[in-house]
Short mmCIF file of C-alpha atoms and ligand atoms in Angstrom, two decimals:
data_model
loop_
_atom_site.label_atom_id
_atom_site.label_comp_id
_atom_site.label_asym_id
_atom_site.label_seq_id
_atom_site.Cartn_x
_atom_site.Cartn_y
_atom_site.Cartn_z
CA UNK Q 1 0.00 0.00 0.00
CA UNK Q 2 2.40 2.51 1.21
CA UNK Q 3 4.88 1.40 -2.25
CA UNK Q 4 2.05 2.14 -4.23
CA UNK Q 5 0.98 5.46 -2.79
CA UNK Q 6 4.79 6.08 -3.47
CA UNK Q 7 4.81 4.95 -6.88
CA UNK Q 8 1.52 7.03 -7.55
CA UNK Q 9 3.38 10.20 -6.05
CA UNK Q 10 5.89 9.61 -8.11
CA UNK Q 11 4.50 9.36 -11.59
CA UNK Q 12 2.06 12.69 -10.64
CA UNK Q 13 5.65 14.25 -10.24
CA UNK Q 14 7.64 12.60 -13.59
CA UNK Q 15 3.71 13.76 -14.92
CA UNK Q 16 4.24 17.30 -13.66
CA UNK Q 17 7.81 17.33 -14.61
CA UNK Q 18 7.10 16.21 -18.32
CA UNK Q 19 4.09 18.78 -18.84
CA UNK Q 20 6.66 21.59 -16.91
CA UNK Q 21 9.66 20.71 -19.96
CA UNK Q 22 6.33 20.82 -23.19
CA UNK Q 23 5.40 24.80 -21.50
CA UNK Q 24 8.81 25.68 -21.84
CA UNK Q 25 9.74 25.59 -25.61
CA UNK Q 26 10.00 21.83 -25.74
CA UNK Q 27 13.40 21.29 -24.44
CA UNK Q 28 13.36 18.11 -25.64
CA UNK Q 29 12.05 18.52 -29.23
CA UNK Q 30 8.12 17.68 -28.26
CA UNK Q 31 6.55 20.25 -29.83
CA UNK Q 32 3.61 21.73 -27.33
CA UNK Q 33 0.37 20.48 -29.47
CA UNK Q 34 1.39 17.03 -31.86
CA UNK Q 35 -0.08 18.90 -35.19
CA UNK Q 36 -0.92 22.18 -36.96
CA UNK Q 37 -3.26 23.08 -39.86
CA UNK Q 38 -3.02 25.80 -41.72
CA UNK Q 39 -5.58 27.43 -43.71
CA UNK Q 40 -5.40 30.72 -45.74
CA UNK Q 41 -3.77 32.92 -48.75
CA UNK Q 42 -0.29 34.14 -49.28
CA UNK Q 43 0.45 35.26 -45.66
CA UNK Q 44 0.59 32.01 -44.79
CA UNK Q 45 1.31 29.74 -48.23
CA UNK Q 46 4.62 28.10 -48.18
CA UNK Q 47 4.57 26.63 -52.08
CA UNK Q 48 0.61 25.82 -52.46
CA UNK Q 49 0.76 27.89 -55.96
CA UNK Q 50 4.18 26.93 -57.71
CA UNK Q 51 2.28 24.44 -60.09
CA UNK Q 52 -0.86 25.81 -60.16
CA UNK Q 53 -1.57 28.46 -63.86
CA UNK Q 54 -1.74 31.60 -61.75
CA UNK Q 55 0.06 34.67 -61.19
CA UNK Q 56 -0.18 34.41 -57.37
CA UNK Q 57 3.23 32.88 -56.89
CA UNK Q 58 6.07 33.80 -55.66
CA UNK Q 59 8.66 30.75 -55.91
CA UNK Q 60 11.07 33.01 -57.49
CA UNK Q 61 14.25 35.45 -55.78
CA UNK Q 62 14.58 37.77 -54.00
CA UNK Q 63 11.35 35.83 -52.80
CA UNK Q 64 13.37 33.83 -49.69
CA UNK Q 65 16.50 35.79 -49.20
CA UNK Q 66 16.29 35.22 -45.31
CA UNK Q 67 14.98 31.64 -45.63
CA UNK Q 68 16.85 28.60 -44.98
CA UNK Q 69 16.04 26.44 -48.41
CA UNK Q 70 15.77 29.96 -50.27
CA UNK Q 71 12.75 30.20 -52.74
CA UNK Q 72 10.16 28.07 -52.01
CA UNK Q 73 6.72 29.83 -52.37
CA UNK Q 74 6.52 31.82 -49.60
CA UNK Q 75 5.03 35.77 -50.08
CA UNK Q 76 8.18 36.98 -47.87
CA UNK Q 77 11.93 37.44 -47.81
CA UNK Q 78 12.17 34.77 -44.59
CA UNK Q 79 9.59 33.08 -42.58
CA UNK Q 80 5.46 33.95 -42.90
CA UNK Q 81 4.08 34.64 -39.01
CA UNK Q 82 2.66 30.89 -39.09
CA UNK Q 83 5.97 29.63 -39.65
CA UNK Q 84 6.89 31.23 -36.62
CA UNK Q 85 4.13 30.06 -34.95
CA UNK Q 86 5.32 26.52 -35.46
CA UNK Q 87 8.53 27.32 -34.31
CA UNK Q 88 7.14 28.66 -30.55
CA UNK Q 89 5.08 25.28 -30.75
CA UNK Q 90 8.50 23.81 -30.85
CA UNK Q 91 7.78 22.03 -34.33
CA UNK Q 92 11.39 21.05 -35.73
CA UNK Q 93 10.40 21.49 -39.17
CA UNK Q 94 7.98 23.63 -40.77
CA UNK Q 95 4.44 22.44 -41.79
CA UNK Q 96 4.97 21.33 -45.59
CA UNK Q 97 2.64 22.58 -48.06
CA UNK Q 98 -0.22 20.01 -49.25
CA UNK Q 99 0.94 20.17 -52.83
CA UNK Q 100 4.17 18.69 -51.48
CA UNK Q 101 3.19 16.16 -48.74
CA UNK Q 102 4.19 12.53 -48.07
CA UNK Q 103 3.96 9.69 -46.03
CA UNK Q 104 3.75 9.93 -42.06
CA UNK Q 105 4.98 13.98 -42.68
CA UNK Q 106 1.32 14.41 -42.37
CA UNK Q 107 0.73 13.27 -38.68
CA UNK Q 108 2.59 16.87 -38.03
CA UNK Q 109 -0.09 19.29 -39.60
CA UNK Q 110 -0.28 20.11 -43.33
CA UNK Q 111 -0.42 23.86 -44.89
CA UNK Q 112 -3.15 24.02 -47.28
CA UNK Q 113 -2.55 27.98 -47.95
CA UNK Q 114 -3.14 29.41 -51.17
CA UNK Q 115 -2.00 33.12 -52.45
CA UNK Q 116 -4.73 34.63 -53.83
CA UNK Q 117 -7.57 32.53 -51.81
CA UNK Q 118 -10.63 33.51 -50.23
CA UNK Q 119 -13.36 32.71 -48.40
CA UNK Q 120 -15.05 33.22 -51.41
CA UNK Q 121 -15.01 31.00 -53.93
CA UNK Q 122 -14.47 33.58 -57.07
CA UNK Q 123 -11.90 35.18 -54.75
CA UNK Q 124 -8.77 36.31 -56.42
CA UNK Q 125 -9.87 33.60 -59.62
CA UNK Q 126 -8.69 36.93 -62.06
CA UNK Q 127 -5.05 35.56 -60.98
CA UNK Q 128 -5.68 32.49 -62.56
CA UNK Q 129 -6.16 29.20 -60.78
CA UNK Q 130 -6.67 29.79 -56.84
CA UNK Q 131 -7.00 27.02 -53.66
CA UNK Q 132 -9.92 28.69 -52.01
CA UNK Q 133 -10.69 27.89 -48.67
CA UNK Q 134 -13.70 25.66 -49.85
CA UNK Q 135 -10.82 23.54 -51.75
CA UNK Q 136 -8.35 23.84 -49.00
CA UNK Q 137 -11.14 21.75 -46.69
CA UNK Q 138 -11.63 19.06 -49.39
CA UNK Q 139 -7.69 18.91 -49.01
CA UNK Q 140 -8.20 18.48 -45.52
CA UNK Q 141 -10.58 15.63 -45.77
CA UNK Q 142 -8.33 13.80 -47.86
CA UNK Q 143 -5.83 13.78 -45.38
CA UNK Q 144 -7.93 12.92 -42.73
CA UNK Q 145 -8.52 9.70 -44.62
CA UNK Q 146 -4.86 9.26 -45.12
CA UNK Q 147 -4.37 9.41 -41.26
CA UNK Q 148 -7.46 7.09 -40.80
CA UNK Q 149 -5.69 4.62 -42.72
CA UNK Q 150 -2.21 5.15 -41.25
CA UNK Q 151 -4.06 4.76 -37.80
CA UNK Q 152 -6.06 2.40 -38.32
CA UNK Q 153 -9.62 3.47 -37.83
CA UNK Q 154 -11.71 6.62 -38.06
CA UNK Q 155 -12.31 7.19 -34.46
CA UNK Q 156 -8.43 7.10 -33.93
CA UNK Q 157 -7.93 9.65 -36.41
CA UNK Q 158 -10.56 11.40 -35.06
CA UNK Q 159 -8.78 11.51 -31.20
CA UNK Q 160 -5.54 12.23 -33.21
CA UNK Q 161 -7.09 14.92 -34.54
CA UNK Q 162 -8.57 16.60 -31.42
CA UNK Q 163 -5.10 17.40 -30.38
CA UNK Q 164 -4.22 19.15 -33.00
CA UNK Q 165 -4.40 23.15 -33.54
CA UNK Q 166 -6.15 24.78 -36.40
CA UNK Q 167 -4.89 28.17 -37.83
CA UNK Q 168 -6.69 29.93 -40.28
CA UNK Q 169 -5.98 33.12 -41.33
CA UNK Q 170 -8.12 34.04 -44.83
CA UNK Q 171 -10.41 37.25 -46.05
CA UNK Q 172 -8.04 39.80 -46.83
CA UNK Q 173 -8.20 38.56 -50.71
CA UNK Q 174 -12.24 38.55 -50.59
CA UNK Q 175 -11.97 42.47 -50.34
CA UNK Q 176 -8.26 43.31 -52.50
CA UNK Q 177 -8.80 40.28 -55.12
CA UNK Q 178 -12.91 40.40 -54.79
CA UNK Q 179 -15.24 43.19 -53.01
CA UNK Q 180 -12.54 46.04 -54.22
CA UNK Q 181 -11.99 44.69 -57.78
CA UNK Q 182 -15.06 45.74 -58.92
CA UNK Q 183 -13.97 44.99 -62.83
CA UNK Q 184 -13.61 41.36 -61.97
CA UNK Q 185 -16.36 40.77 -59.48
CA UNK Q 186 -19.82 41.95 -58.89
CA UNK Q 187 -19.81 41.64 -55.13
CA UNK Q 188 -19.44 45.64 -54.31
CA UNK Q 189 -22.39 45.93 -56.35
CA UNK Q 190 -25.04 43.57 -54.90
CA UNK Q 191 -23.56 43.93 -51.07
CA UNK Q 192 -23.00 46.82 -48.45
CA UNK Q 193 -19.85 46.51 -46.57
CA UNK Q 194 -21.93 45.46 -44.02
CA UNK Q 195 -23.75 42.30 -45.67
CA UNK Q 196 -20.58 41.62 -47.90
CA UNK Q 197 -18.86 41.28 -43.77
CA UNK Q 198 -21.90 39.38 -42.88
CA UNK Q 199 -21.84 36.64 -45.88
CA UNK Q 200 -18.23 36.13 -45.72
CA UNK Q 201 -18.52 35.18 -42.03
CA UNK Q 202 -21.39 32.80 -42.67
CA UNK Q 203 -19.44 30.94 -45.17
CA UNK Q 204 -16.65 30.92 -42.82
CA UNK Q 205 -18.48 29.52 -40.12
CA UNK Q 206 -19.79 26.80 -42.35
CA UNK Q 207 -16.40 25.75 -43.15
CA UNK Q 208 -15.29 26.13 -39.16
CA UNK Q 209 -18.27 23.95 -38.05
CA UNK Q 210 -17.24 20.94 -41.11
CA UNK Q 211 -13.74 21.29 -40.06
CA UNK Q 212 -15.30 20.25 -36.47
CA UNK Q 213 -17.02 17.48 -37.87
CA UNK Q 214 -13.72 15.84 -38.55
CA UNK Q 215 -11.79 16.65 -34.89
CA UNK Q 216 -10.86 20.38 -35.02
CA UNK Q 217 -11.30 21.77 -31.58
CA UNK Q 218 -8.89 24.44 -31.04
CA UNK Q 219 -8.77 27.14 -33.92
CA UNK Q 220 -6.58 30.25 -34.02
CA UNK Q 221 -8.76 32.87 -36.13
CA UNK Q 222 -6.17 35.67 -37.45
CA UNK Q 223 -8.23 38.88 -38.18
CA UNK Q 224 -7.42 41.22 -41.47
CA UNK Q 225 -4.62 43.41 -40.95
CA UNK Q 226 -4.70 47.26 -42.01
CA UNK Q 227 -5.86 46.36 -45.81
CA UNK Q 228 -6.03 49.93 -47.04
CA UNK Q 229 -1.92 50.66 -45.70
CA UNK Q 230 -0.40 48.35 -47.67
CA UNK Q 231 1.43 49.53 -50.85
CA UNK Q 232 -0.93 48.54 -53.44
CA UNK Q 233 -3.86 49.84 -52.85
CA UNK Q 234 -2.76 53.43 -51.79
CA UNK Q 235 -1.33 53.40 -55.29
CA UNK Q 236 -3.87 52.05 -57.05
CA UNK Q 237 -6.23 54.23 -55.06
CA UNK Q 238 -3.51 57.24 -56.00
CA UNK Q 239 -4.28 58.63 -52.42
CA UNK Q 240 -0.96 60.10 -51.94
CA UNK Q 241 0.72 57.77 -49.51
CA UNK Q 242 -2.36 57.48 -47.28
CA UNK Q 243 -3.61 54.68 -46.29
CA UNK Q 244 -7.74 53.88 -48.06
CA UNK Q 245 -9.98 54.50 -46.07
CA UNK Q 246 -12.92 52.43 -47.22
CA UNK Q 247 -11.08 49.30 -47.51
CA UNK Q 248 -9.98 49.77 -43.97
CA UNK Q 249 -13.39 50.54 -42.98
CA UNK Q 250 -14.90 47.85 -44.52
CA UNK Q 251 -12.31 45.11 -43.32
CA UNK Q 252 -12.83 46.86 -40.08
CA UNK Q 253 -16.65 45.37 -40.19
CA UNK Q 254 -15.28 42.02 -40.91
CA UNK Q 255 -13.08 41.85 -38.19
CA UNK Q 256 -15.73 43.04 -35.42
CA UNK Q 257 -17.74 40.39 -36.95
CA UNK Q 258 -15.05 37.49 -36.43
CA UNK Q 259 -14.66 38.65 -33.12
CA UNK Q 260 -18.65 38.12 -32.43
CA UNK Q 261 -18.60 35.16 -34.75
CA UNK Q 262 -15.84 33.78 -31.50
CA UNK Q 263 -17.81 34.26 -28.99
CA UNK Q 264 -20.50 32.77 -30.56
CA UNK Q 265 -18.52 29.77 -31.35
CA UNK Q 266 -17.47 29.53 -27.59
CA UNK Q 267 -20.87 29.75 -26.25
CA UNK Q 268 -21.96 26.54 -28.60
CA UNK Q 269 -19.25 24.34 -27.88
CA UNK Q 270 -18.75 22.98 -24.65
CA UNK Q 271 -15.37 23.33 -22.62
CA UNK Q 272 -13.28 21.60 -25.59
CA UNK Q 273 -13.78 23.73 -28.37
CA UNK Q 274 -11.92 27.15 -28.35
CA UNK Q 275 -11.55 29.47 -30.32
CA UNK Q 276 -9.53 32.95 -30.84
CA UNK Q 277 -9.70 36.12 -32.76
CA UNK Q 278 -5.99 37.74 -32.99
CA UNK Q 279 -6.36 41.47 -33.46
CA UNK Q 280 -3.89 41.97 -36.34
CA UNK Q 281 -5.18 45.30 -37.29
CA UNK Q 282 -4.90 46.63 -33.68
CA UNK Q 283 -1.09 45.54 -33.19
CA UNK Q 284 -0.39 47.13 -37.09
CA UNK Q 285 -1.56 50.16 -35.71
CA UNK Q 286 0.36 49.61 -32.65
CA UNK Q 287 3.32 49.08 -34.71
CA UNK Q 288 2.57 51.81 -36.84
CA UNK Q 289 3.06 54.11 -33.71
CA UNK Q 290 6.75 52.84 -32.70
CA UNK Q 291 9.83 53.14 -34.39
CA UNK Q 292 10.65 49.70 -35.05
CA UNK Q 293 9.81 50.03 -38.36
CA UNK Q 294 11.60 52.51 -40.41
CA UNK Q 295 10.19 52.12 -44.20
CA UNK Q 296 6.71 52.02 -44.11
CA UNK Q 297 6.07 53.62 -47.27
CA UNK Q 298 7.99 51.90 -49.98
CA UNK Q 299 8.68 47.91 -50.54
CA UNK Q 300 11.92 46.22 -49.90
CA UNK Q 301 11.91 44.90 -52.99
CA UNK Q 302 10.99 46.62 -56.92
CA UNK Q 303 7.68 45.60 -57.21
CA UNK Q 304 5.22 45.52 -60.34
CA UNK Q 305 1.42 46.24 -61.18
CA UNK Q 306 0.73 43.16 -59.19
CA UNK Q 307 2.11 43.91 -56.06
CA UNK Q 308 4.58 41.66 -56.07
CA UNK Q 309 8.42 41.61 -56.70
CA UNK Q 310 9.76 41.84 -60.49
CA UNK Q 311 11.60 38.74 -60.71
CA UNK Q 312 15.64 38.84 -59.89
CA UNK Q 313 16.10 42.71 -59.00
CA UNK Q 314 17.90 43.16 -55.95
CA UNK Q 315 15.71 43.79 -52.67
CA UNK Q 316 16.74 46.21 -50.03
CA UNK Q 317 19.67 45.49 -47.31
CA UNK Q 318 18.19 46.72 -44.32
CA UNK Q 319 15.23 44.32 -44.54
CA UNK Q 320 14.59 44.87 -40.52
CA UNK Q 321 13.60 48.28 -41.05
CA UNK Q 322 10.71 47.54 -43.48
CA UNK Q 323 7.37 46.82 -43.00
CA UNK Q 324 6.35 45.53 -46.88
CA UNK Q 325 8.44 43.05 -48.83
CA UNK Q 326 6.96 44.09 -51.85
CA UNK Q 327 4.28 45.89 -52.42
CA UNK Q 328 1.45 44.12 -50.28
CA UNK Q 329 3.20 41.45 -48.03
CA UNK Q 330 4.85 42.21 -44.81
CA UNK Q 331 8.75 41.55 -44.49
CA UNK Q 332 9.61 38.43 -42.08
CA UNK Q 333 10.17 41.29 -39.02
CA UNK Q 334 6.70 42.29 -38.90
CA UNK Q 335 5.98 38.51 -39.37
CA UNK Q 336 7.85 37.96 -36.39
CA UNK Q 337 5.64 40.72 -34.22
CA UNK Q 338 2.63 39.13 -35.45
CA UNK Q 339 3.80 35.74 -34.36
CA UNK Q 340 4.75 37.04 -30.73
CA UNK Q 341 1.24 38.75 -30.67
CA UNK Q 342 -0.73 35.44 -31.80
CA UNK Q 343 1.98 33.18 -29.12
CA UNK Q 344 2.03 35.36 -26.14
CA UNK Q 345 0.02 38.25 -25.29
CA UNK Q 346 1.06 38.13 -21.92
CA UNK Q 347 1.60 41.68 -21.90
CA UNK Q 348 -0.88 43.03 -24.26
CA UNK Q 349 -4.20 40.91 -23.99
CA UNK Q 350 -6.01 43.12 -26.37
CA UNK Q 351 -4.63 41.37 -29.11
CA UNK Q 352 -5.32 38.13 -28.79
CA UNK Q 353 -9.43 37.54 -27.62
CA UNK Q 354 -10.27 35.82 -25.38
CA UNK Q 355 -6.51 34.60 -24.85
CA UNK Q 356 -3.62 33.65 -26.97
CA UNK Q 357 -2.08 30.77 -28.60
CA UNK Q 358 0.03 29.73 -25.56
CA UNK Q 359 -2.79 29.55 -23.36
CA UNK Q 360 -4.82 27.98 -26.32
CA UNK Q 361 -3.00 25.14 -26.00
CA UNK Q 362 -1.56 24.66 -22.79
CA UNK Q 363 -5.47 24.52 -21.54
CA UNK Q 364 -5.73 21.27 -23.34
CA UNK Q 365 -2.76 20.04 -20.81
CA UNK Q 366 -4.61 20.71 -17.94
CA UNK Q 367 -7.59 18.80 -19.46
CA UNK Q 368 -4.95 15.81 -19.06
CA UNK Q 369 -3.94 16.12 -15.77
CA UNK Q 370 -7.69 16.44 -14.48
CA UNK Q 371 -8.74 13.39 -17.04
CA UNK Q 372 -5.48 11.25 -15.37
CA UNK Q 373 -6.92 12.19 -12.20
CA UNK Q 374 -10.18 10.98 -12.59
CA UNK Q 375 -9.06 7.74 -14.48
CA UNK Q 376 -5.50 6.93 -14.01
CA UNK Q 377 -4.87 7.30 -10.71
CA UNK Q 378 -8.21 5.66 -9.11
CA UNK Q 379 -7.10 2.17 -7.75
C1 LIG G 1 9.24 19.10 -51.38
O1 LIG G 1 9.76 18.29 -50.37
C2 LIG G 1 11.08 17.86 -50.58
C3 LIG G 1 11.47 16.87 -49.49
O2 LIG G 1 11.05 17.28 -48.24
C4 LIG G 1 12.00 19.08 -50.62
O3 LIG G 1 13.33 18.70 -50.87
C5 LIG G 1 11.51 20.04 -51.70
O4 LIG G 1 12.26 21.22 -51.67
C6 LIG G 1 10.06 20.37 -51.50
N1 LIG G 1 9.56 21.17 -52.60
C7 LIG G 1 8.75 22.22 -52.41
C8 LIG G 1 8.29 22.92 -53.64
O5 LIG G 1 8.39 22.61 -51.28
C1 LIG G 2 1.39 64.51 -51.31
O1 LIG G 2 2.07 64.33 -50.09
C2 LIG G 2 3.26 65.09 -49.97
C3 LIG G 2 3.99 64.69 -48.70
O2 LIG G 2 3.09 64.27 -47.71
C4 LIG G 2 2.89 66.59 -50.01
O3 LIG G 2 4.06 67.37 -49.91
C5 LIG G 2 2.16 66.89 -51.31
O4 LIG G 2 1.72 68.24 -51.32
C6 LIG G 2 0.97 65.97 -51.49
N1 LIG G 2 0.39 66.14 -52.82
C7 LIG G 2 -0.89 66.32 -53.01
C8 LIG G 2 -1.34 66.46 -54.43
O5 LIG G 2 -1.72 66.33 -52.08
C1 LIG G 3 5.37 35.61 -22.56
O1 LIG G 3 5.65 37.01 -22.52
C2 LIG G 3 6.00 37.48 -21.23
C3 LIG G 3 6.09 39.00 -21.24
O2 LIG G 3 6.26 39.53 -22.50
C4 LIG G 3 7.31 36.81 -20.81
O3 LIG G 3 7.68 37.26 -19.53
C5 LIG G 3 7.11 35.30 -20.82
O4 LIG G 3 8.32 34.66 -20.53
C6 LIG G 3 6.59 34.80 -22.15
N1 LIG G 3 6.27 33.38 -22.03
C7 LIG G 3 6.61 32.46 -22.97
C8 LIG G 3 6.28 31.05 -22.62
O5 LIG G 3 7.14 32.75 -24.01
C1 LIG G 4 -6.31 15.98 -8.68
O1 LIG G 4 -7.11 15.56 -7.59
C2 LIG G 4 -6.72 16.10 -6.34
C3 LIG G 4 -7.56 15.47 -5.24
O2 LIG G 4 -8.89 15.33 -5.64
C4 LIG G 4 -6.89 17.62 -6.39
O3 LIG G 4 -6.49 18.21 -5.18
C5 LIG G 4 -6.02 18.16 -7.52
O4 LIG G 4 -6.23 19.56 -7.66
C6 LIG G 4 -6.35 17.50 -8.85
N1 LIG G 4 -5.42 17.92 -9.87
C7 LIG G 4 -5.81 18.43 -11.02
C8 LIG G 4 -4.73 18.84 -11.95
O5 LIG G 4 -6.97 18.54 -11.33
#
């Protein structure tokens, strides 16, 4: 008796001890949730596009000047903010892209990010072929089969799956490659900001709630960033270097409603489905108001009509200082204040509703511990 109360005491501690070493970084290379998939456009692709007949691609220099492989897809000079992400989760190696997957890579997470998608389906379709979100869930149900099979059974995929987190970070093409395009796409004509906000949601939540149906309980939900600062659109708006104020408003409405759209989503569920809302607008403006950032108005690299970098010109040395790669996708250093944002608001709560990523999932550790409690540990 006494032995075993021993031996109990002692496995609660190696318990404690092991969940103590995941919290901090994963000293010993367990990353802090077992996978990670990724939904959205070019913030977050990482090679999605490179075969597809589009112009949303990017797998071409000085695309991946600060990466470690170089070019590879990715809308940035170094890492996008999920890629960071991972990192803080402790993954060793970044999600791979679905158009690029194979064999037990996938029990990590797989990035089904597309530049150009939306929530919409049209959504940024003027580009040329485009992974919209829609697609990027089909994508997701065909590797949930593949893990059923590698598993064994449906309902083990479908624990497996639990675990895992769920980052999604899409919209900002359904107003610059859809609502604001109005020579490609009717939308700005049949909706008011307001019911244009209100549709995309829906169809957002529609695609949240199948994702559930296959295991997703804990889902990071970026928000839209300042739409109407970045380079593009104040010159294709010819505003004079200010930022437009009607796209801003208008993502604005989208982003209150994603917030409302989490609650809502937190009230349905019970205790094991979360969800966030990161505020990326509200830290951009943040940022806006410090001096970390000294090149706000120009891109690091030459960019074209498209936004994005001519192909081979030489970007800019000082690639810190910037706040646009080109001329609509942050550099890797504002990726990198994003990431801290969406990790650890510790210090700045408003950004991350109702809490951030590292509470996100270390909630699901506590879960454990009371769930070993109840079962484990009654003899
Ligand atoms: C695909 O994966 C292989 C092996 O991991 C890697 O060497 C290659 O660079 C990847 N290609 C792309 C386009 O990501
Ligand atoms: C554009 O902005 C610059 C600098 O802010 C200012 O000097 C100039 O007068 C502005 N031009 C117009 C047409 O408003
Ligand atoms: C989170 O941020 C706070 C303050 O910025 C810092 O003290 C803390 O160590 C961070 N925690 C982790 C796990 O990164
Ligand atoms: C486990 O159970 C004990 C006794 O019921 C309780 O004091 C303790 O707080 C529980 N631990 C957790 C993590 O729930």
């Amino acid at each position: 008796m006494m032995a075993c109360e021993t031996n109990k005491r002692l496995f609660v501690m190696l318990l404690l001890f092991l969940v103590a070493n995941c919290m901090q970084h994963s000293v010993h290379g367990v990353p802090q949730v077992p996978c990670l998939f990724i939904f959205g456009d070019s913030l977050s692709d990482s090679g999605n596009n490179n075969d597809l007949q589009t112009a949303a691609k990017s797998n071409y220099e000085p695309y991946g000047v600060d990466f470690p492989t170089g070019v590879t897809g990715r809308f940035t000079n170094g890492r996008t903010e999920i890629d960071i992400i991972s990192q803080f989760l402790g993954f060793e190696k970044f999600i791979p892209p679905f158009a690029n997957t194979s064999g037990a890579d996938i029990l990590k997470g797989v990035n089904y990010a597309s530049g150009g998608a939306g929530i919409r389906v049209e959504t940024g379709s003027h580009w040329g072929d485009v992974i919209s979100l829609e697609l990027q869930l089909k994508h997701h149900m065909a590797t949930v089969s593949q893990i059923a099979s590698r598993l064994g059974s449906r309902d083990l995929a479908q624990q497996y799956l639990e675990k895992c987190l769920y980052y999604v970070n899409i919209g900002s093409n359904d107003y610059m490659d859809n609502y604001f395009v109005p020579e490609f796409y009717p939308s700005s004509s049949i909706y008011s900001p307001e019911q244009y906000a209100q549709v995309l949601i829906e169809e957002l939540s529609q695609n949240l709630l199948a994702l559930h149906d296959v295991g997703a309980r804990k889902y990071v939900l970026a928000g839209l960033g300042l739409l109407g600062c970045t380079l593009g659109e104040i010159y294709s708006y010819g505003t004079n270097g200010s930022c437009v104020e009607e796209i801003n408003a208008a993502s604005t409405i989208f982003n209150n409603d994603l917030k409302a759209l989490v609650d809502q989503l937190n009230n349905k569920f019970s205790a094991n489905s979360k969800f966030i809302f990161i505020d990326t607008a509200l830290k951009a403006l943040q940022l806006g108001n410090t001096d970390d950032f000294k090149v706000s108005n120009a891109g690091c690299c030459p960019w074209g009509t498209l936004g994005q970098c001519i192909p081979d010109q030489k970007p800019c040395y000082n690639r810190k200082d910037y706040v646009f790669f080109d001329g609509v996708h942050p550099t890797e250093a504002w990726n990198l204040l994003n990431a801290i944002t969406a990790y650890n608001s510790t210090s700045d709560p408003a950004t991350a509703y109702p809490t951030d990523i590292l509470h996100l999932v270390n909630s699901e550790i506590k879960e454990e511990l009371e769930f070993a409690n109840e079962s484990r540990f009654t003899t």
